[in-house]
Amino acid sequence: MAAAEGSGAGGAAKPLFAGLSDVSISEDIPVEGEITVPVGSCSPDEDYSTLDEPVRDTIMRDLKAVGKKFVHVMYPKKSSALLRDWDLWGPLVLCVSLALMLQGGSADSKEDGGPQFAEVFVIIWFGAVVITLNSKLLGGTISFFQSLCVLGYCVLPLTVAMLVCRLVLLAGSGTVSFIVRLIVVMAMFAWSTLASTAFLADSQPPNRKALVIYPIFLFYFVISWMILTFTAQ
Amino acid sequence: MAASDQLRFHEFDEAADLLAATPDATTTSVSERQSHVALDVGSSYDENEEGDESDKTELLSGQKQPPSFWTFEYYQAFFDVDTYQVLDRIKGSLLPLPGKNFVRHYLRNNPDLYGPFWICTTLVFTLAISGNLSNFLEKHGNTSFRYSPQFHKVTIAGVAIYCYAGLVPLALWGYLQWRKGVCLNVASYTLLETVCVYGYSLSVYIPASVLWLIPVSWLQWLLIATAMTLSGSVLVLTFWPLIRLDSRAATLAVLTIVLALHALLAVGCKLYFFQKPLHDYPPPFLKDGRAV
């Protein structure tokens, strides 16, 4: 190289890069790799196959996704499945089942009773929307539907608590059953709040985390209150 | 040689002569010039900064306007608070001090909607839940009583609190705006600041509504009085500087109406959500063993 430079500086008449054709790869350095470029598999066969697959496969795929998210909620770790691949099927199923179970609470008169189906539905969905708007207005980086998805899925522990409460109420409605229900509902409320906080807290600006977590706390507290005060007819 | 001689450092002979002749004058002038230079540097630095900013704003004004009413960023400006600021404002509304005008001292041109909205929501649910609990505790011993969640109370509480916290500040702001046109001594806060003050002033009712569970009559009225005093004084201290230069009648009228509405809210909530304590209404089956 130095010799080439020296000769280049000495003889100004030589064309540039004259010596490059002399360069050759040494024989003992193996050159490996594929030169062929993989063709994008946008053949019509693939679209055709998902359209043509059995309905059972389509449904099972979505059910598996929902089930996987349920597992993520019950064991909250920092997983991106809930956030990245959001869906609203799970929250819908949970909300409807919770509202159905809460319906028909005791009443002497019809308006003095527990929350009706529509009230529970509205509280859950409207509450989730308001909390999402709140976190976005405070500067959160999470998207609207991701946040709805997380808040909806984290109602799962409370739905489990509702199921347990109804079973306990079948056994009896005295003080012991009340204490059991209280403990179960409080535990599930804490679980819900911690799970949703684990998913949502990272996307908030650091000095406003408490401002975002408090409405979530209030939301699950109200749902827990509705579950705890449910009395069978 | 000439080149190297030119390159050598030379004393400025004229300056040296001048220094020798009149040392004081030159030194002061030099120092003055230096200080002038320093000032100029300072002011020009500021000017440069301002100039830069004004340049930037000029540059940006062609591209960026304040966000329009229909965009999301417009509303983000109402939520530009940190946790400690919200806690500070709540503290300021719970313990009003005569010297500290809430708007000037705590809001400082940064009113927010977070506090009023979530304080009202919390108050709605606290009232409904405490009312339900107190109803349960009061009628617990009565055998004919069956517990019911009384969920419709949430709706009623919600309507009452949100209407109060939304419409009364609007009315007060409208009145002050009108009065500002009539009498020049009256100032006004912005609508957002008025809503903010009213929202934060309701925060004292949250612990009060929890404490109203205690079924002791005189304690409940004492709590109402305390809550109304604290909350009302926040409002009075905030709006007094605006209207004190107005005519006496108008000032008194405004303050009376503000306090009266506040008292109406407090007493109304107390009477509707919290029943009278036990010893005022003895249960029927205790009267001579016969049902009344």
Short mmCIF file of C-alpha atoms in Angstrom, two decimals:
data_model
loop_
_atom_site.label_atom_id
_atom_site.label_comp_id
_atom_site.label_asym_id
_atom_site.label_seq_id
_atom_site.Cartn_x
_atom_site.Cartn_y
_atom_site.Cartn_z
CA MET A 1 0.00 0.00 0.00
CA ALA A 2 2.76 2.43 1.01
CA ALA A 3 4.69 1.53 -2.08
CA ALA A 4 1.67 2.21 -4.21
CA GLU A 5 1.16 5.57 -2.54
CA GLY A 6 4.79 6.45 -2.97
CA SER A 7 4.69 5.54 -6.62
CA GLY A 8 1.43 7.43 -7.00
CA ALA A 9 2.86 10.59 -5.46
CA GLY A 10 6.01 10.31 -7.51
CA GLY A 11 4.39 9.78 -10.91
CA ALA A 12 1.53 12.23 -11.32
CA ALA A 13 0.73 10.96 -14.80
CA LYS A 14 -0.60 7.59 -13.64
CA PRO A 15 -4.44 7.35 -13.51
CA LEU A 16 -6.08 6.98 -10.14
CA PHE A 17 -6.85 3.55 -8.74
CA ALA A 18 -4.51 2.07 -11.29
CA GLY A 19 -3.24 -0.56 -8.94
CA LEU A 20 -6.55 -1.89 -7.78
CA SER A 21 -6.93 -4.43 -10.44
CA ASP A 22 -3.85 -6.07 -9.01
CA VAL A 23 -5.55 -6.65 -5.71
CA SER A 24 -6.95 -10.10 -5.28
CA ILE A 25 -8.46 -11.94 -2.40
CA SER A 26 -6.13 -14.34 -0.80
CA GLU A 27 -7.01 -17.94 -1.40
CA ASP A 28 -7.17 -18.99 2.21
CA ILE A 29 -9.95 -16.59 3.30
CA PRO A 30 -13.18 -18.44 2.69
CA VAL A 31 -16.05 -16.40 1.36
CA GLU A 32 -19.41 -17.60 2.48
CA GLY A 33 -22.99 -16.64 2.19
CA GLU A 34 -26.02 -16.77 0.03
CA ILE A 35 -26.40 -14.58 -2.90
CA THR A 36 -29.92 -15.52 -3.75
CA VAL A 37 -32.52 -13.04 -2.50
CA PRO A 38 -35.51 -14.69 -0.91
CA VAL A 39 -38.64 -13.90 -2.80
CA GLY A 40 -41.39 -12.35 -0.71
CA SER A 41 -44.04 -14.91 -0.08
CA CYS A 42 -46.90 -12.81 -1.27
CA SER A 43 -48.20 -15.54 -3.40
CA PRO A 44 -51.95 -15.72 -3.48
CA ASP A 45 -51.77 -19.17 -1.98
CA GLU A 46 -51.34 -17.85 1.57
CA ASP A 47 -54.32 -15.50 1.55
CA TYR A 48 -56.32 -18.22 0.02
CA SER A 49 -55.36 -20.59 2.83
CA THR A 50 -56.49 -18.41 5.74
CA LEU A 51 -59.72 -17.79 3.95
CA ASP A 52 -60.07 -21.43 3.27
CA GLU A 53 -59.14 -22.75 6.65
CA PRO A 54 -61.78 -24.33 8.83
CA VAL A 55 -63.80 -21.91 10.96
CA ARG A 56 -62.66 -23.82 14.00
CA ASP A 57 -59.06 -22.78 13.33
CA THR A 58 -59.98 -19.13 13.02
CA ILE A 59 -61.95 -19.13 16.22
CA MET A 60 -59.36 -21.13 18.11
CA ARG A 61 -56.64 -18.70 17.08
CA ASP A 62 -58.52 -15.78 18.54
CA LEU A 63 -59.53 -17.73 21.61
CA LYS A 64 -55.95 -18.72 22.21
CA ALA A 65 -54.87 -15.10 21.96
CA VAL A 66 -57.52 -14.09 24.47
CA GLY A 67 -56.59 -16.95 26.77
CA LYS A 68 -52.93 -16.03 26.60
CA LYS A 69 -53.80 -12.52 27.68
CA PHE A 70 -55.84 -13.85 30.58
CA VAL A 71 -52.77 -15.73 31.75
CA HIS A 72 -50.69 -12.58 31.43
CA VAL A 73 -53.15 -10.71 33.61
CA MET A 74 -53.21 -13.34 36.31
CA TYR A 75 -49.41 -13.42 36.42
CA PRO A 76 -48.49 -9.87 35.51
CA LYS A 77 -45.01 -9.61 34.15
CA LYS A 78 -43.67 -7.10 31.73
CA SER A 79 -44.99 -8.71 28.63
CA SER A 80 -45.77 -6.93 25.44
CA ALA A 81 -48.49 -9.33 24.37
CA LEU A 82 -51.22 -7.35 26.06
CA LEU A 83 -50.00 -4.07 24.76
CA ARG A 84 -48.80 -4.87 21.28
CA ASP A 85 -51.53 -7.22 20.16
CA TRP A 86 -54.44 -5.59 21.83
CA ASP A 87 -57.92 -6.85 21.30
CA LEU A 88 -61.22 -5.98 22.90
CA TRP A 89 -62.85 -9.43 22.88
CA GLY A 90 -61.59 -10.27 26.32
CA PRO A 91 -62.83 -7.05 27.94
CA LEU A 92 -66.21 -7.49 26.25
CA VAL A 93 -66.60 -11.04 27.52
CA LEU A 94 -65.53 -10.04 31.02
CA CYS A 95 -67.76 -7.00 31.12
CA VAL A 96 -70.82 -8.85 29.91
CA SER A 97 -70.31 -11.73 32.33
CA LEU A 98 -69.72 -9.37 35.24
CA ALA A 99 -72.79 -7.34 34.38
CA LEU A 100 -74.91 -10.49 34.02
CA MET A 101 -73.75 -11.77 37.39
CA LEU A 102 -74.36 -8.43 39.08
CA GLN A 103 -77.83 -8.16 37.69
CA GLY A 104 -80.80 -9.02 39.73
CA GLY A 105 -79.40 -7.85 43.00
CA SER A 106 -81.84 -7.62 45.84
CA ALA A 107 -84.57 -5.08 45.68
CA ASP A 108 -87.74 -4.33 47.48
CA SER A 109 -88.59 -1.77 44.89
CA LYS A 110 -87.10 -1.92 41.49
CA GLU A 111 -85.09 1.27 41.74
CA ASP A 112 -83.73 0.66 45.18
CA GLY A 113 -81.65 -2.28 44.19
CA GLY A 114 -78.29 -3.01 42.80
CA PRO A 115 -76.88 -1.77 39.54
CA GLN A 116 -78.71 -2.83 36.45
CA PHE A 117 -76.96 -4.44 33.51
CA ALA A 118 -76.76 -1.17 31.61
CA GLU A 119 -75.33 0.66 34.60
CA VAL A 120 -72.52 -1.84 35.06
CA PHE A 121 -71.79 -1.88 31.36
CA VAL A 122 -71.70 1.90 31.15
CA ILE A 123 -69.58 2.25 34.25
CA ILE A 124 -66.98 -0.20 33.03
CA TRP A 125 -66.69 1.05 29.48
CA PHE A 126 -67.19 4.73 30.16
CA GLY A 127 -64.86 4.53 33.14
CA ALA A 128 -62.18 2.84 31.05
CA VAL A 129 -62.54 5.47 28.31
CA VAL A 130 -62.31 8.32 30.81
CA ILE A 131 -59.23 6.84 32.44
CA THR A 132 -57.58 6.34 29.06
CA LEU A 133 -58.34 9.92 28.06
CA ASN A 134 -56.99 11.08 31.38
CA SER A 135 -53.72 9.25 30.95
CA LYS A 136 -53.35 10.49 27.39
CA LEU A 137 -54.08 14.08 28.39
CA LEU A 138 -51.47 13.85 31.11
CA GLY A 139 -48.91 12.95 28.49
CA GLY A 140 -48.94 9.18 28.36
CA THR A 141 -47.45 7.45 25.37
CA ILE A 142 -49.77 4.50 25.25
CA SER A 143 -52.36 4.30 22.52
CA PHE A 144 -56.08 4.57 23.15
CA PHE A 145 -57.04 1.00 22.43
CA GLN A 146 -54.02 -0.48 24.14
CA SER A 147 -55.05 1.23 27.34
CA LEU A 148 -58.68 0.13 26.96
CA CYS A 149 -57.44 -3.40 26.37
CA VAL A 150 -55.32 -3.44 29.53
CA LEU A 151 -58.02 -1.92 31.73
CA GLY A 152 -60.61 -4.33 30.39
CA TYR A 153 -58.47 -7.42 30.81
CA CYS A 154 -57.54 -6.44 34.36
CA VAL A 155 -61.21 -6.76 35.34
CA LEU A 156 -60.60 -10.53 35.21
CA PRO A 157 -59.63 -10.92 38.91
CA LEU A 158 -62.78 -9.04 39.90
CA THR A 159 -64.91 -11.27 37.70
CA VAL A 160 -63.38 -14.26 39.46
CA ALA A 161 -64.20 -12.57 42.77
CA MET A 162 -67.81 -12.10 41.65
CA LEU A 163 -68.05 -15.79 40.81
CA VAL A 164 -66.65 -16.73 44.21
CA CYS A 165 -69.01 -14.30 45.94
CA ARG A 166 -72.04 -15.79 44.25
CA LEU A 167 -70.94 -19.26 45.24
CA VAL A 168 -70.39 -18.16 48.84
CA LEU A 169 -73.78 -16.48 48.90
CA LEU A 170 -75.35 -19.75 47.83
CA ALA A 171 -73.97 -21.26 50.98
CA GLY A 172 -75.33 -18.57 53.25
CA SER A 173 -75.43 -14.84 53.83
CA GLY A 174 -74.39 -14.31 57.42
CA THR A 175 -71.45 -12.54 58.92
CA VAL A 176 -68.98 -15.31 58.10
CA SER A 177 -69.89 -15.25 54.45
CA PHE A 178 -69.57 -11.47 54.48
CA ILE A 179 -66.08 -11.66 55.92
CA VAL A 180 -65.06 -14.28 53.38
CA ARG A 181 -66.47 -12.16 50.57
CA LEU A 182 -64.75 -9.07 51.92
CA ILE A 183 -61.37 -10.77 51.98
CA VAL A 184 -61.77 -12.24 48.52
CA VAL A 185 -62.93 -8.96 46.98
CA MET A 186 -60.17 -6.95 48.64
CA ALA A 187 -57.53 -9.39 47.45
CA MET A 188 -58.84 -9.37 43.89
CA PHE A 189 -59.14 -5.57 43.93
CA ALA A 190 -55.49 -5.30 44.92
CA TRP A 191 -54.56 -7.81 42.22
CA SER A 192 -56.46 -5.89 39.53
CA THR A 193 -54.96 -2.58 40.48
CA LEU A 194 -51.43 -3.94 40.67
CA ALA A 195 -51.78 -5.79 37.37
CA SER A 196 -53.03 -2.77 35.47
CA THR A 197 -50.44 -0.55 37.12
CA ALA A 198 -47.70 -2.95 36.08
CA PHE A 199 -48.78 -2.65 32.48
CA LEU A 200 -49.65 1.01 32.31
CA ALA A 201 -47.26 2.78 34.63
CA ASP A 202 -44.25 2.64 32.36
CA SER A 203 -45.84 4.69 29.65
CA GLN A 204 -46.50 7.69 31.86
CA PRO A 205 -44.24 10.64 32.56
CA PRO A 206 -42.42 9.91 35.81
CA ASN A 207 -43.68 12.83 37.87
CA ARG A 208 -47.31 12.16 37.05
CA LYS A 209 -47.54 8.48 37.77
CA ALA A 210 -49.65 8.96 40.87
CA LEU A 211 -52.05 11.18 38.93
CA VAL A 212 -52.62 8.35 36.48
CA ILE A 213 -52.80 5.53 39.01
CA TYR A 214 -55.36 7.15 41.28
CA PRO A 215 -58.24 7.02 38.73
CA ILE A 216 -57.43 3.36 38.05
CA PHE A 217 -57.61 2.74 41.79
CA LEU A 218 -60.96 4.54 41.96
CA PHE A 219 -62.31 2.57 38.99
CA TYR A 220 -61.53 -0.83 40.44
CA PHE A 221 -62.68 0.33 43.88
CA VAL A 222 -66.11 1.18 42.52
CA ILE A 223 -66.35 -2.17 40.73
CA SER A 224 -65.27 -3.95 43.91
CA TRP A 225 -67.90 -2.05 45.86
CA MET A 226 -70.58 -3.18 43.42
CA ILE A 227 -69.40 -6.77 43.79
CA LEU A 228 -69.19 -6.65 47.56
CA THR A 229 -72.64 -5.13 48.04
CA PHE A 230 -74.30 -7.68 45.83
CA THR A 231 -76.93 -9.56 47.76
CA ALA A 232 -78.84 -12.39 46.20
CA GLN A 233 -82.58 -12.33 46.12
CA MET B 1 14.19 40.49 8.95
CA ALA B 2 11.04 42.38 8.32
CA ALA B 3 8.76 39.36 8.40
CA SER B 4 9.99 38.04 11.71
CA ASP B 5 9.98 41.56 13.12
CA GLN B 6 6.37 41.97 12.17
CA LEU B 7 5.61 38.71 13.81
CA ARG B 8 7.11 39.75 17.12
CA PHE B 9 4.90 41.13 19.82
CA HIS B 10 5.04 44.94 19.94
CA GLU B 11 4.14 47.24 22.76
CA PHE B 12 1.61 49.85 21.83
CA ASP B 13 3.70 52.95 22.37
CA GLU B 14 0.86 55.41 22.10
CA ALA B 15 -1.12 53.67 24.76
CA ALA B 16 1.89 53.45 27.00
CA ASP B 17 2.45 57.21 26.57
CA LEU B 18 -1.13 57.98 27.36
CA LEU B 19 -1.02 55.77 30.42
CA ALA B 20 2.08 57.55 31.65
CA ALA B 21 0.47 60.95 31.08
CA THR B 22 -2.93 60.52 32.62
CA PRO B 23 -3.15 57.20 34.41
CA ASP B 24 -6.50 57.77 36.13
CA ALA B 25 -8.38 58.91 33.12
CA THR B 26 -7.34 56.01 30.99
CA THR B 27 -7.92 53.46 33.67
CA THR B 28 -11.40 54.67 34.37
CA SER B 29 -12.19 54.94 30.73
CA VAL B 30 -10.81 51.49 30.16
CA SER B 31 -12.74 50.10 33.05
CA GLU B 32 -15.83 51.96 31.98
CA ARG B 33 -15.41 50.67 28.55
CA GLN B 34 -14.86 47.24 29.96
CA SER B 35 -17.91 47.49 32.13
CA HIS B 36 -19.78 48.91 29.23
CA VAL B 37 -18.52 46.08 27.19
CA ALA B 38 -19.58 43.68 29.90
CA LEU B 39 -23.01 45.22 30.03
CA ASP B 40 -23.24 45.23 26.34
CA VAL B 41 -22.22 41.65 26.25
CA GLY B 42 -24.80 40.86 28.87
CA SER B 43 -27.58 42.82 27.28
CA SER B 44 -26.65 41.77 23.84
CA TYR B 45 -26.65 38.20 25.09
CA ASP B 46 -30.13 38.72 26.38
CA GLU B 47 -31.06 40.49 23.24
CA ASN B 48 -29.54 37.70 21.31
CA GLU B 49 -31.57 35.25 23.30
CA GLU B 50 -34.69 37.26 22.93
CA GLY B 51 -33.78 37.96 19.41
CA ASP B 52 -33.31 34.29 18.86
CA GLU B 53 -36.58 33.54 20.49
CA SER B 54 -38.36 36.28 18.65
CA ASP B 55 -36.74 35.03 15.50
CA LYS B 56 -37.87 31.58 16.36
CA THR B 57 -41.36 32.71 17.17
CA GLU B 58 -41.42 34.69 13.99
CA LEU B 59 -40.26 31.64 12.18
CA LEU B 60 -42.67 29.43 14.00
CA SER B 61 -45.62 31.78 13.98
CA GLY B 62 -45.95 31.22 10.33
CA GLN B 63 -46.06 27.50 10.94
CA LYS B 64 -47.50 26.98 14.41
CA GLN B 65 -50.56 28.57 15.90
CA PRO B 66 -52.10 27.86 19.30
CA PRO B 67 -53.84 24.51 18.97
CA SER B 68 -57.38 24.78 17.76
CA PHE B 69 -60.37 23.89 19.85
CA TRP B 70 -60.91 20.65 18.04
CA THR B 71 -57.45 19.18 18.49
CA PHE B 72 -56.24 17.01 21.32
CA GLU B 73 -53.34 19.31 22.19
CA TYR B 74 -55.75 22.08 23.14
CA TYR B 75 -57.05 19.99 25.99
CA GLN B 76 -53.63 18.73 26.99
CA ALA B 77 -52.87 22.25 28.13
CA PHE B 78 -55.50 21.82 30.83
CA PHE B 79 -53.77 18.80 32.28
CA ASP B 80 -50.28 20.20 32.54
CA VAL B 81 -49.76 19.48 36.22
CA ASP B 82 -47.48 17.24 38.22
CA THR B 83 -48.34 15.15 41.23
CA TYR B 84 -46.84 17.51 43.75
CA GLN B 85 -48.71 20.45 42.26
CA VAL B 86 -52.05 18.72 42.59
CA LEU B 87 -51.29 17.71 46.16
CA ASP B 88 -50.18 21.24 46.92
CA ARG B 89 -53.42 22.68 45.58
CA ILE B 90 -55.52 20.22 47.55
CA LYS B 91 -53.60 21.17 50.68
CA GLY B 92 -54.18 24.82 49.94
CA SER B 93 -57.90 24.26 49.64
CA LEU B 94 -58.12 22.22 52.83
CA LEU B 95 -56.30 24.83 54.91
CA PRO B 96 -57.04 28.27 53.55
CA LEU B 97 -54.84 30.98 54.94
CA PRO B 98 -55.99 34.60 54.77
CA GLY B 99 -52.93 35.81 52.95
CA LYS B 100 -52.95 33.25 50.19
CA ASN B 101 -55.33 33.82 47.36
CA PHE B 102 -55.88 30.38 45.86
CA VAL B 103 -55.72 31.51 42.29
CA ARG B 104 -52.67 33.69 42.63
CA HIS B 105 -50.72 31.56 45.03
CA TYR B 106 -51.45 28.00 43.96
CA LEU B 107 -52.70 28.14 40.43
CA ARG B 108 -50.19 30.70 39.21
CA ASN B 109 -51.57 30.93 35.73
CA ASN B 110 -51.61 27.18 35.36
CA PRO B 111 -55.17 26.11 36.09
CA ASP B 112 -55.93 22.49 35.48
CA LEU B 113 -59.00 20.39 34.94
CA TYR B 114 -57.56 17.24 36.47
CA GLY B 115 -58.19 18.30 40.07
CA PRO B 116 -61.79 19.49 39.72
CA PHE B 117 -62.86 16.51 37.62
CA TRP B 118 -61.40 13.78 39.79
CA ILE B 119 -62.29 15.49 43.05
CA CYS B 120 -65.90 15.70 41.90
CA THR B 121 -65.88 12.06 40.79
CA THR B 122 -64.39 10.93 44.09
CA LEU B 123 -66.92 13.02 45.96
CA VAL B 124 -69.80 11.49 44.01
CA PHE B 125 -68.76 7.95 44.83
CA THR B 126 -67.80 8.77 48.40
CA LEU B 127 -71.20 10.33 49.03
CA ALA B 128 -73.05 7.41 47.51
CA ILE B 129 -71.01 4.77 49.32
CA SER B 130 -71.03 6.53 52.68
CA GLY B 131 -74.72 7.20 52.38
CA ASN B 132 -75.37 3.57 51.66
CA LEU B 133 -73.16 2.49 54.57
CA SER B 134 -74.79 4.88 57.00
CA ASN B 135 -78.20 3.69 55.92
CA PHE B 136 -77.07 0.14 56.56
CA LEU B 137 -75.54 0.94 59.94
CA GLU B 138 -78.56 2.84 61.05
CA LYS B 139 -81.12 0.22 60.16
CA HIS B 140 -78.96 -2.75 61.00
CA GLY B 141 -80.81 -3.78 64.10
CA ASN B 142 -84.18 -3.49 62.47
CA THR B 143 -85.34 -6.97 61.57
CA SER B 144 -87.56 -5.83 58.77
CA PHE B 145 -84.67 -4.16 57.02
CA ARG B 146 -83.16 -5.75 53.97
CA TYR B 147 -79.94 -4.30 52.71
CA SER B 148 -79.93 -2.90 49.22
CA PRO B 149 -77.10 -1.15 47.44
CA GLN B 150 -79.24 1.85 46.43
CA PHE B 151 -77.27 2.33 43.30
CA HIS B 152 -79.54 5.07 42.00
CA LYS B 153 -77.95 7.37 44.58
CA VAL B 154 -74.78 7.39 42.51
CA THR B 155 -76.69 8.88 39.63
CA ILE B 156 -78.32 11.52 41.80
CA ALA B 157 -75.06 12.43 43.50
CA GLY B 158 -73.32 12.63 40.15
CA VAL B 159 -75.87 14.95 38.64
CA ALA B 160 -75.90 17.21 41.72
CA ILE B 161 -72.15 17.52 42.12
CA TYR B 162 -71.28 17.90 38.46
CA CYS B 163 -74.01 20.48 37.91
CA TYR B 164 -72.83 22.45 40.91
CA ALA B 165 -69.18 22.30 39.95
CA GLY B 166 -69.91 23.17 36.35
CA LEU B 167 -72.76 25.64 36.33
CA VAL B 168 -72.09 27.76 39.40
CA PRO B 169 -68.55 28.75 38.32
CA LEU B 170 -69.95 29.53 34.88
CA ALA B 171 -72.60 31.78 36.40
CA LEU B 172 -70.11 33.50 38.68
CA TRP B 173 -67.66 34.04 35.86
CA GLY B 174 -70.41 35.43 33.66
CA TYR B 175 -71.50 37.78 36.41
CA LEU B 176 -67.96 39.01 36.96
CA GLN B 177 -67.43 39.54 33.27
CA TRP B 178 -70.61 41.59 33.08
CA ARG B 179 -69.68 43.52 36.19
CA LYS B 180 -66.27 44.26 34.75
CA GLY B 181 -67.94 46.04 31.93
CA VAL B 182 -70.14 48.06 34.24
CA CYS B 183 -67.77 48.96 37.03
CA LEU B 184 -64.12 49.32 36.17
CA ASN B 185 -62.80 48.33 39.56
CA VAL B 186 -63.90 44.75 39.21
CA ALA B 187 -61.50 42.22 37.82
CA SER B 188 -62.16 38.68 36.82
CA TYR B 189 -60.42 35.37 36.60
CA THR B 190 -60.61 33.21 33.55
CA LEU B 191 -63.37 30.63 33.35
CA LEU B 192 -60.90 27.81 33.83
CA GLU B 193 -59.51 29.37 37.00
CA THR B 194 -63.03 29.78 38.40
CA VAL B 195 -63.90 26.17 37.67
CA CYS B 196 -60.58 25.14 39.16
CA VAL B 197 -61.21 27.03 42.41
CA TYR B 198 -64.66 25.57 42.80
CA GLY B 199 -63.44 22.07 42.08
CA TYR B 200 -60.63 22.21 44.58
CA SER B 201 -62.84 23.82 47.20
CA LEU B 202 -65.07 20.75 47.12
CA SER B 203 -62.17 18.59 48.24
CA VAL B 204 -62.86 19.22 51.92
CA TYR B 205 -66.20 17.45 51.58
CA ILE B 206 -64.52 14.13 50.80
CA PRO B 207 -63.16 13.45 54.32
CA ALA B 208 -66.29 15.09 55.72
CA SER B 209 -68.56 12.66 53.90
CA VAL B 210 -66.55 9.74 55.23
CA LEU B 211 -66.70 11.10 58.77
CA TRP B 212 -70.45 11.62 58.50
CA LEU B 213 -70.75 7.88 59.00
CA ILE B 214 -70.32 8.40 62.72
CA PRO B 215 -73.92 8.46 63.92
CA VAL B 216 -73.58 11.24 66.47
CA SER B 217 -75.84 14.15 65.63
CA TRP B 218 -73.92 17.08 67.03
CA LEU B 219 -70.71 15.73 65.49
CA GLN B 220 -72.34 15.60 62.09
CA TRP B 221 -73.51 19.18 62.29
CA LEU B 222 -70.14 20.24 63.60
CA LEU B 223 -68.55 18.54 60.60
CA ILE B 224 -70.92 20.32 58.25
CA ALA B 225 -70.09 23.65 59.84
CA THR B 226 -66.34 23.02 59.66
CA ALA B 227 -66.46 21.84 56.08
CA MET B 228 -68.59 24.77 55.01
CA THR B 229 -66.33 27.22 56.78
CA LEU B 230 -63.15 25.89 55.22
CA SER B 231 -64.61 25.50 51.80
CA GLY B 232 -66.45 28.80 51.86
CA SER B 233 -63.43 30.68 53.06
CA VAL B 234 -61.41 29.39 50.12
CA LEU B 235 -64.02 30.84 47.80
CA VAL B 236 -64.38 34.10 49.69
CA LEU B 237 -60.63 34.66 49.95
CA THR B 238 -60.30 34.01 46.26
CA PHE B 239 -63.06 36.26 45.04
CA TRP B 240 -62.83 39.02 47.62
CA PRO B 241 -59.95 40.88 45.93
CA LEU B 242 -61.92 40.98 42.73
CA ILE B 243 -65.07 42.54 43.99
CA ARG B 244 -64.11 44.50 47.04
CA LEU B 245 -63.92 47.75 45.12
CA ASP B 246 -67.39 47.32 43.83
CA SER B 247 -70.41 48.85 45.46
CA ARG B 248 -71.21 47.48 48.87
CA ALA B 249 -74.55 46.02 47.93
CA ALA B 250 -73.19 44.15 44.96
CA THR B 251 -70.26 42.76 46.92
CA LEU B 252 -72.43 41.54 49.73
CA ALA B 253 -74.96 40.08 47.36
CA VAL B 254 -72.39 38.10 45.42
CA LEU B 255 -70.66 36.73 48.48
CA THR B 256 -73.95 35.82 50.11
CA ILE B 257 -75.16 33.97 47.06
CA VAL B 258 -71.87 32.10 46.68
CA LEU B 259 -71.89 31.02 50.30
CA ALA B 260 -75.59 30.23 50.27
CA LEU B 261 -75.25 27.90 47.28
CA HIS B 262 -72.32 26.20 48.91
CA ALA B 263 -74.24 25.73 52.12
CA LEU B 264 -77.21 24.42 50.18
CA LEU B 265 -75.03 21.80 48.56
CA ALA B 266 -73.53 20.68 51.84
CA VAL B 267 -76.76 20.51 53.80
CA GLY B 268 -78.64 18.96 50.91
CA CYS B 269 -76.09 16.21 50.55
CA LYS B 270 -76.06 15.57 54.23
CA LEU B 271 -79.85 15.36 54.53
CA TYR B 272 -80.39 13.30 51.43
CA PHE B 273 -77.61 10.79 51.69
CA PHE B 274 -77.34 10.48 55.44
CA GLN B 275 -80.39 9.71 57.42
CA LYS B 276 -81.02 11.18 60.83
CA PRO B 277 -79.26 9.29 63.58
CA LEU B 278 -80.90 6.52 65.55
CA HIS B 279 -82.12 8.26 68.66
CA ASP B 280 -84.31 10.67 66.74
CA TYR B 281 -86.33 7.94 65.16
CA PRO B 282 -86.81 5.01 67.52
CA PRO B 283 -87.63 1.83 65.66
CA PRO B 284 -91.31 1.14 65.63
CA PHE B 285 -91.31 -2.20 67.33
CA LEU B 286 -89.98 -0.73 70.58
CA LYS B 287 -93.11 1.27 71.29
CA ASP B 288 -95.08 -0.83 73.74
CA GLY B 289 -94.48 -3.89 71.67
CA ARG B 290 -96.98 -2.74 69.10
CA ALA B 291 -96.17 -1.68 65.60
CA VAL B 292 -96.68 2.02 65.06
#
